[in-house]
GROMACS .gro file of C-alpha atoms in nm:
model
  347
    1LEU     CA    1   0.000   0.000   0.000
    2THR     CA    2   0.147   0.336  -0.105
    3GLY     CA    3  -0.146   0.575  -0.074
    4HIS     CA    4  -0.127   0.670  -0.443
    5TRP     CA    5  -0.471   0.766  -0.568
    6ALA     CA    6  -0.580   0.785  -0.932
    7THR     CA    7  -0.904   0.745  -1.120
    8GLY     CA    8  -0.765   0.479  -1.357
    9CYS     CA    9  -1.008   0.579  -1.632
   10LEU     CA   10  -0.879   0.455  -1.970
   11GLN     CA   11  -0.986   0.504  -2.331
   12ILE     CA   12  -0.937   0.227  -2.589
   13LYS     CA   13  -0.896   0.255  -2.964
   14MET     CA   14  -0.790  -0.010  -3.212
   15GLU     CA   15  -0.678   0.074  -3.567
   16TYR     CA   16  -0.384   0.014  -3.801
   17TYR     CA   17  -0.309  -0.309  -3.609
   18ARG     CA   18  -0.249  -0.097  -3.297
   19LEU     CA   19  -0.426  -0.123  -2.963
   20GLN     CA   20  -0.422   0.211  -2.782
   21ILE     CA   21  -0.503   0.222  -2.411
   22LEU     CA   22  -0.471   0.580  -2.288
   23GLU     CA   23  -0.554   0.747  -1.957
   24GLY     CA   24  -0.825   1.011  -1.944
   25TYR     CA   25  -1.194   1.084  -1.996
   26ARG     CA   26  -1.393   1.271  -2.259
   27GLU     CA   27  -1.747   1.252  -2.120
   28GLU     CA   28  -1.923   1.215  -1.786
   29TYR     CA   29  -2.241   1.046  -1.669
   30SER     CA   30  -2.399   1.128  -1.332
   31ASP     CA   31  -2.070   1.273  -1.203
   32CYS     CA   32  -1.876   0.964  -1.314
   33MET     CA   33  -1.612   0.952  -1.587
   34VAL     CA   34  -1.718   0.755  -1.894
   35CYS     CA   35  -1.437   0.511  -1.972
   36ASP     CA   36  -1.364   0.221  -2.205
   37TYR     CA   37  -1.166   0.037  -1.936
   38THR     CA   38  -1.056   0.093  -1.577
   39GLN     CA   39  -0.753   0.009  -1.365
   40GLY     CA   40  -0.945   0.016  -1.040
   41SER     CA   41  -1.200  -0.208  -0.875
   42LEU     CA   42  -1.490  -0.308  -1.095
   43LEU     CA   43  -1.849  -0.408  -1.024
   44ILE     CA   44  -1.982  -0.640  -1.294
   45ARG     CA   45  -2.271  -0.882  -1.333
   46THR     CA   46  -2.169  -1.238  -1.238
   47ASP     CA   47  -2.356  -1.397  -1.529
   48GLN     CA   48  -2.151  -1.195  -1.776
   49MET     CA   49  -1.835  -1.363  -1.652
   50ILE     CA   50  -1.988  -1.709  -1.613
   51ASN     CA   51  -2.116  -1.707  -1.971
   52SER     CA   52  -1.782  -1.602  -2.116
   53GLU     CA   53  -1.551  -1.856  -2.285
   54ILE     CA   54  -1.249  -1.660  -2.154
   55GLU     CA   55  -1.147  -1.795  -1.814
   56ASP     CA   56  -0.879  -1.545  -1.711
   57PRO     CA   57  -1.054  -1.243  -1.550
   58ASP     CA   58  -0.791  -0.990  -1.669
   59VAL     CA   59  -0.820  -1.111  -2.027
   60PHE     CA   60  -1.198  -1.123  -2.004
   61LEU     CA   61  -1.225  -0.764  -1.883
   62LEU     CA   62  -0.989  -0.625  -2.144
   63ASP     CA   63  -1.164  -0.823  -2.417
   64SER     CA   64  -1.498  -0.681  -2.300
   65ALA     CA   65  -1.350  -0.331  -2.310
   66ILE     CA   66  -1.213  -0.379  -2.662
   67ARG     CA   67  -1.553  -0.501  -2.776
   68LYS     CA   68  -1.715  -0.193  -2.612
   69LYS     CA   69  -1.948  -0.408  -2.403
   70GLY     CA   70  -2.156  -0.201  -2.162
   71LEU     CA   71  -2.102   0.137  -2.004
   72TRP     CA   72  -1.782   0.161  -1.799
   73LEU     CA   73  -1.790   0.430  -1.530
   74VAL     CA   74  -1.528   0.555  -1.286
   75CYS     CA   75  -1.683   0.757  -1.004
   76PRO     CA   76  -1.398   0.946  -0.830
   77ASP     CA   77  -1.606   1.013  -0.519
   78LEU     CA   78  -1.622   0.637  -0.452
   79LEU     CA   79  -1.249   0.569  -0.488
   80PHE     CA   80  -1.008   0.532  -0.198
   81PHE     CA   81  -0.661   0.369  -0.210
   82THR     CA   82  -0.722   0.182  -0.534
   83ARG     CA   83  -0.388   0.200  -0.712
   84ASN     CA   84  -0.138  -0.083  -0.678
   85SER     CA   85   0.147   0.113  -0.834
   86ILE     CA   86   0.222   0.451  -0.989
   87GLY     CA   87   0.299   0.298  -1.325
   88LYS     CA   88   0.082   0.313  -1.635
   89PHE     CA   89  -0.145   0.037  -1.760
   90ASP     CA   90   0.030  -0.296  -1.745
   91ILE     CA   91  -0.063  -0.653  -1.841
   92ARG     CA   92   0.151  -0.962  -1.883
   93ARG     CA   93   0.268  -1.032  -2.236
   94ASP     CA   94   0.125  -1.384  -2.243
   95LYS     CA   95  -0.220  -1.252  -2.154
   96LEU     CA   96  -0.200  -0.974  -2.412
   97LYS     CA   97  -0.082  -1.221  -2.677
   98GLU     CA   98  -0.406  -1.416  -2.631
   99LEU     CA   99  -0.603  -1.100  -2.709
  100ALA     CA  100  -0.369  -1.001  -2.992
  101LYS     CA  101  -0.451  -1.331  -3.165
  102LEU     CA  102  -0.819  -1.280  -3.105
  103HIS     CA  103  -0.836  -0.917  -3.224
  104LYS     CA  104  -0.544  -0.919  -3.469
  105PHE     CA  105  -0.342  -0.628  -3.332
  106GLN     CA  106   0.037  -0.618  -3.336
  107GLY     CA  107   0.134  -0.325  -3.117
  108LEU     CA  108   0.027  -0.179  -2.782
  109VAL     CA  109   0.035   0.197  -2.709
  110THR     CA  110  -0.020   0.311  -2.350
  111GLU     CA  111   0.120   0.664  -2.347
  112ARG     CA  112   0.079   0.972  -2.562
  113THR     CA  113   0.278   1.292  -2.541
  114TYR     CA  114   0.402   1.577  -2.759
  115ASN     CA  115   0.766   1.573  -2.865
  116TYR     CA  116   0.833   1.932  -2.966
  117LYS     CA  117   1.088   1.997  -3.235
  118MET     CA  118   1.121   2.346  -3.088
  119ASP     CA  119   0.979   2.514  -2.782
  120PHE     CA  120   0.987   2.874  -2.662
  121SER     CA  121   0.982   3.016  -2.312
  122CYS     CA  122   0.727   3.271  -2.199
  123GLU     CA  123   1.002   3.531  -2.219
  124ASP     CA  124   1.080   3.428  -2.579
  125ILE     CA  125   0.724   3.503  -2.694
  126GLY     CA  126   0.672   3.811  -2.481
  127VAL     CA  127   0.425   3.679  -2.223
  128LYS     CA  128   0.446   3.627  -1.849
  129CYS     CA  129   0.245   3.440  -1.592
  130ASP     CA  130  -0.022   3.683  -1.471
  131ILE     CA  131  -0.264   3.422  -1.353
  132ARG     CA  132  -0.531   3.638  -1.189
  133SER     CA  133  -0.602   3.827  -1.512
  134GLN     CA  134  -0.522   3.556  -1.769
  135ALA     CA  135  -0.747   3.289  -1.617
  136ALA     CA  136  -1.050   3.514  -1.667
  137GLU     CA  137  -1.048   3.435  -2.040
  138TYR     CA  138  -0.748   3.225  -2.139
  139LEU     CA  139  -0.554   2.911  -2.070
  140VAL     CA  140  -0.259   3.027  -1.864
  141PRO     CA  141   0.082   3.001  -2.039
  142TRP     CA  142   0.314   2.712  -1.974
  143CYS     CA  143   0.536   2.907  -1.734
  144CYS     CA  144   0.242   2.926  -1.487
  145VAL     CA  145   0.216   2.547  -1.480
  146GLN     CA  146   0.594   2.521  -1.441
  147SER     CA  147   0.577   2.761  -1.144
  148PHE     CA  148   0.305   2.548  -0.984
  149ARG     CA  149   0.523   2.240  -1.020
  150HIS     CA  150   0.830   2.418  -0.881
  151ILE     CA  151   0.639   2.517  -0.568
  152LEU     CA  152   0.519   2.162  -0.509
  153GLN     CA  153   0.861   2.012  -0.579
  154SER     CA  154   1.003   2.248  -0.315
  155LEU     CA  155   0.735   2.150  -0.062
  156GLU     CA  156   0.801   1.783  -0.134
  157HIS     CA  157   1.169   1.838  -0.058
  158LEU     CA  158   1.073   1.988   0.278
  159ARG     CA  159   0.832   1.703   0.349
  160SER     CA  160   1.112   1.456   0.289
  161LYS     CA  161   1.377   1.647   0.486
  162TYR     CA  162   1.183   1.779   0.786
  163GLY     CA  163   0.877   1.554   0.800
  164THR     CA  164   0.639   1.842   0.734
  165HIS     CA  165   0.295   1.762   0.600
  166TYR     CA  166   0.065   1.960   0.374
  167GLU     CA  167  -0.239   1.878   0.161
  168LEU     CA  168  -0.376   2.023  -0.159
  169GLU     CA  169  -0.733   2.143  -0.122
  170SER     CA  170  -1.002   2.340  -0.310
  171GLY     CA  171  -0.913   2.416  -0.673
  172SER     CA  172  -0.565   2.264  -0.651
  173LEU     CA  173  -0.715   1.935  -0.533
  174LEU     CA  174  -0.984   1.954  -0.802
  175GLY     CA  175  -0.708   1.977  -1.063
  176ALA     CA  176  -0.537   1.670  -0.918
  177VAL     CA  177  -0.864   1.474  -0.929
  178LYS     CA  178  -0.977   1.574  -1.279
  179LEU     CA  179  -0.649   1.638  -1.462
  180GLY     CA  180  -0.361   1.506  -1.254
  181ASN     CA  181  -0.229   1.855  -1.318
  182PHE     CA  182  -0.268   2.222  -1.235
  183ILE     CA  183  -0.595   2.356  -1.373
  184PRO     CA  184  -0.472   2.593  -1.646
  185TRP     CA  185  -0.751   2.842  -1.574
  186ASP     CA  186  -0.718   2.846  -1.194
  187ILE     CA  187  -0.620   3.167  -1.015
  188ASP     CA  188  -0.398   3.042  -0.731
  189MET     CA  189  -0.287   2.743  -0.525
  190ASP     CA  190  -0.466   2.621  -0.215
  191LEU     CA  191  -0.276   2.425   0.050
  192ALA     CA  192  -0.330   2.333   0.413
  193PHE     CA  193  -0.040   2.274   0.652
  194ARG     CA  194  -0.004   2.166   1.013
  195ARG     CA  195   0.018   2.438   1.275
  196SER     CA  196   0.290   2.232   1.443
  197ASP     CA  197   0.510   2.295   1.136
  198PHE     CA  198   0.457   2.673   1.141
  199ASP     CA  199   0.788   2.756   1.311
  200LEU     CA  200   0.976   2.587   1.028
  201PHE     CA  201   0.800   2.815   0.778
  202ARG     CA  202   0.840   3.140   0.970
  203LEU     CA  203   1.091   3.386   0.829
  204GLY     CA  204   1.433   3.272   0.945
  205GLY     CA  205   1.318   2.913   0.987
  206PRO     CA  206   1.489   2.636   0.786
  207ALA     CA  207   1.187   2.570   0.562
  208ALA     CA  208   1.142   2.941   0.493
  209ASN     CA  209   1.511   2.977   0.412
  210TYR     CA  210   1.493   2.690   0.166
  211LEU     CA  211   1.184   2.832  -0.006
  212GLN     CA  212   1.344   3.175  -0.036
  213ASP     CA  213   1.660   3.021  -0.180
  214ALA     CA  214   1.431   2.847  -0.432
  215GLY     CA  215   1.309   3.188  -0.545
  216MET     CA  216   0.986   3.224  -0.348
  217VAL     CA  217   0.863   3.538  -0.176
  218LEU     CA  218   0.704   3.470   0.164
  219TYR     CA  219   0.471   3.727   0.317
  220ARG     CA  220   0.142   3.804   0.493
  221TYR     CA  221   0.217   3.594   0.798
  222SER     CA  222  -0.062   3.570   1.054
  223GLU     CA  223  -0.104   3.379   1.378
  224ASP     CA  224  -0.465   3.313   1.276
  225MET     CA  225  -0.603   3.144   0.965
  226TYR     CA  226  -0.876   3.393   0.884
  227HIS     CA  227  -1.142   3.318   1.148
  228VAL     CA  228  -0.958   3.020   1.302
  229LYS     CA  229  -0.762   3.156   1.595
  230GLY     CA  230  -0.410   3.027   1.641
  231ALA     CA  231  -0.400   2.814   1.324
  232GLY     CA  232  -0.154   3.036   1.135
  233MET     CA  233  -0.119   3.121   0.769
  234PHE     CA  234   0.114   3.280   0.516
  235PHE     CA  235   0.137   3.333   0.142
  236MET     CA  236   0.403   3.242  -0.115
  237ASP     CA  237   0.461   3.393  -0.458
  238TYR     CA  238   0.669   3.239  -0.731
  239GLY     CA  239   0.670   3.302  -1.106
  240GLY     CA  240   0.324   3.461  -1.112
  241ILE     CA  241   0.161   3.198  -0.888
  242THR     CA  242   0.032   3.274  -0.539
  243ALA     CA  243   0.008   2.985  -0.295
  244GLU     CA  244  -0.216   3.030   0.008
  245MET     CA  245  -0.071   2.828   0.297
  246LEU     CA  246  -0.353   2.779   0.546
  247GLY     CA  247  -0.272   2.635   0.887
  248GLU     CA  248  -0.473   2.379   1.080
  249LYS     CA  249  -0.424   2.277   1.441
  250SER     CA  250  -0.480   1.908   1.368
  251ASN     CA  251  -0.289   1.648   1.168
  252LEU     CA  252  -0.495   1.757   0.866
  253THR     CA  253  -0.709   1.478   0.721
  254LEU     CA  254  -0.461   1.208   0.826
  255LYS     CA  255  -0.653   1.213   1.155
  256PHE     CA  256  -0.949   1.049   0.980
  257LEU     CA  257  -0.749   0.747   0.861
  258PRO     CA  258  -0.745   0.418   1.049
  259ALA     CA  259  -0.443   0.386   1.276
  260HIS     CA  260  -0.263   0.145   1.042
  261LEU     CA  261  -0.291   0.396   0.752
  262GLU     CA  262  -0.184   0.718   0.928
  263GLY     CA  263   0.163   0.686   0.782
  264PHE     CA  264   0.027   0.677   0.427
  265PRO     CA  265  -0.097   1.018   0.315
  266THR     CA  266  -0.314   1.011   0.006
  267LEU     CA  267  -0.102   1.112  -0.294
  268ALA     CA  268  -0.243   1.235  -0.625
  269GLN     CA  269  -0.057   1.305  -0.946
  270VAL     CA  270   0.012   1.672  -1.020
  271ALA     CA  271   0.290   1.646  -1.282
  272PRO     CA  272   0.446   1.373  -1.499
  273ASP     CA  273   0.674   1.253  -1.219
  274LEU     CA  274   0.527   1.426  -0.916
  275TRP     CA  275   0.263   1.307  -0.669
  276ALA     CA  276   0.156   1.539  -0.387
  277PRO     CA  277  -0.044   1.491  -0.065
  278VAL     CA  278  -0.414   1.567  -0.091
  279ILE     CA  279  -0.716   1.551   0.136
  280ILE     CA  280  -0.814   1.188   0.193
  281ASN     CA  281  -1.089   1.062  -0.037
  282PRO     CA  282  -1.011   1.346  -0.279
  283GLY     CA  283  -1.284   1.255  -0.526
  284ARG     CA  284  -1.549   1.264  -0.255
  285TYR     CA  285  -1.415   1.598  -0.132
  286ALA     CA  286  -1.416   1.746  -0.483
  287ARG     CA  287  -1.773   1.643  -0.554
  288GLY     CA  288  -1.892   1.761  -0.214
  289ARG     CA  289  -1.704   2.090  -0.244
  290TYR     CA  290  -1.808   2.180  -0.599
  291GLY     CA  291  -2.135   1.992  -0.633
  292PRO     CA  292  -2.300   1.808  -0.922
  293GLY     CA  293  -2.129   1.857  -1.255
  294TYR     CA  294  -1.784   1.896  -1.098
  295LEU     CA  295  -1.625   1.694  -1.380
  296TYR     CA  296  -1.716   1.975  -1.619
  297HIS     CA  297  -1.487   2.276  -1.638
  298VAL     CA  298  -1.567   2.629  -1.532
  299GLN     CA  299  -1.367   2.941  -1.457
  300SER     CA  300  -1.287   3.049  -1.103
  301TRP     CA  301  -1.570   3.190  -0.897
  302ARG     CA  302  -1.406   3.531  -0.933
  303HIS     CA  303  -1.468   3.520  -1.308
  304ALA     CA  304  -1.794   3.323  -1.310
  305GLY     CA  305  -2.009   3.587  -1.146
  306LEU     CA  306  -2.026   3.412  -0.806
  307GLN     CA  307  -2.007   3.573  -0.464
  308SER     CA  308  -1.762   3.322  -0.317
  309SER     CA  309  -1.582   2.999  -0.396
  310TYR     CA  310  -1.845   2.812  -0.193
  311ASP     CA  311  -2.130   2.911  -0.423
  312ARG     CA  312  -2.267   2.638  -0.651
  313TYR     CA  313  -2.101   2.637  -0.992
  314SER     CA  314  -2.311   2.601  -1.308
  315PRO     CA  315  -2.089   2.445  -1.577
  316VAL     CA  316  -2.277   2.546  -1.890
  317ALA     CA  317  -2.020   2.732  -2.099
  318TRP     CA  318  -1.704   2.937  -2.064
  319GLN     CA  319  -1.740   3.308  -2.002
  320PRO     CA  320  -1.702   3.510  -2.327
  321CYS     CA  321  -1.352   3.591  -2.452
  322SER     CA  322  -1.270   3.948  -2.555
  323ASP     CA  323  -1.027   3.826  -2.822
  324PRO     CA  324  -1.189   3.514  -2.973
  325GLU     CA  325  -0.916   3.479  -3.237
  326ASN     CA  326  -0.659   3.416  -2.965
  327GLN     CA  327  -0.583   3.041  -2.965
  328ALA     CA  328  -0.562   3.047  -2.584
  329CYS     CA  329  -0.925   3.161  -2.540
  330LEU     CA  330  -1.106   2.916  -2.316
  331THR     CA  331  -1.407   2.933  -2.549
  332ASN     CA  332  -1.196   2.742  -2.804
  333TYR     CA  333  -1.177   2.439  -2.574
  334PRO     CA  334  -1.429   2.181  -2.449
  335ILE     CA  335  -1.582   2.218  -2.103
  336ILE     CA  336  -1.557   1.845  -2.036
  337GLY     CA  337  -1.273   1.591  -2.053
  338ASN     CA  338  -0.902   1.592  -1.979
  339MET     CA  339  -0.722   1.414  -2.265
  340GLU     CA  340  -0.525   1.723  -2.374
  341VAL     CA  341  -0.449   1.866  -2.029
  342LEU     CA  342  -0.312   1.556  -1.855
  343PRO     CA  343   0.036   1.606  -1.709
  344ASN     CA  344   0.217   1.429  -1.994
  345MET     CA  345   0.028   1.642  -2.248
  346TYR     CA  346   0.015   1.993  -2.099
  347PRO     CA  347   0.245   2.168  -2.122
   0.00000   0.00000   0.00000
């Protein structure tokens, strides 16, 4: 058991003698991801397995997926520690060979990414990460996502060195659940940390010194976390991203785990090779926090005409873009699915 959490929703396509099995979702049904196959636990009618000529359950399930039998759903709010490893889809060669003979495919593809012949920095093309204004209408530029990852990589270093603990929450957790990535139309980062770690993060403390050496600006320290007296809070800025560090007096959501699991924080993917701590049962939290339709995309409450982030979102369409010919306009992109914004695809 590692605590790694992932939806395991997979899409299948077979053509040109290739079998493609790729992570992601394109549609939703009743707040569940519509999938062709899943890596997690599966509920299936017993008679469907009994009546099959294929005896091996792994082969049977993949064969059923290839044949597009039934509606496969992954409901993130029902998932807990369901991942056996942090690797991609895997199946033994001898089992796959049985299916290759049956369906006449000769190659298996399990990953898709863009290999750029050239790439240009934000500075090269004359843009910068100005997330609060850009996310109102546009996908944020790549340097914003890179800043997000740098902040989390730095916090992971501190977690490893000093035993600190933090958890992604709110929009940052929603991005981990839906995209395994930073939401490229979010306006900030939301993190909770333990009040017992606050001294390490105070100016002059070893964690604060490390973060400053990594280029971050630390400010707005308070002994209280808004209305929670004595919980503590501070803010961090790096590369156009603001991270709100909100203190809690408890052991965060680790306190809700059974005793034998307290040493295994729930980890969700946030970058190609980076998994970060999140609130336990992150899918349940995301659905409860953002309500029905949370698998659709919508701009931040600040740009969606809402009074606060706790108002109910109505994912109908993106807000209008003032420059519709700009390729980064959100109105040019679907409001459902994640295939192009997964961590190995964006940026």
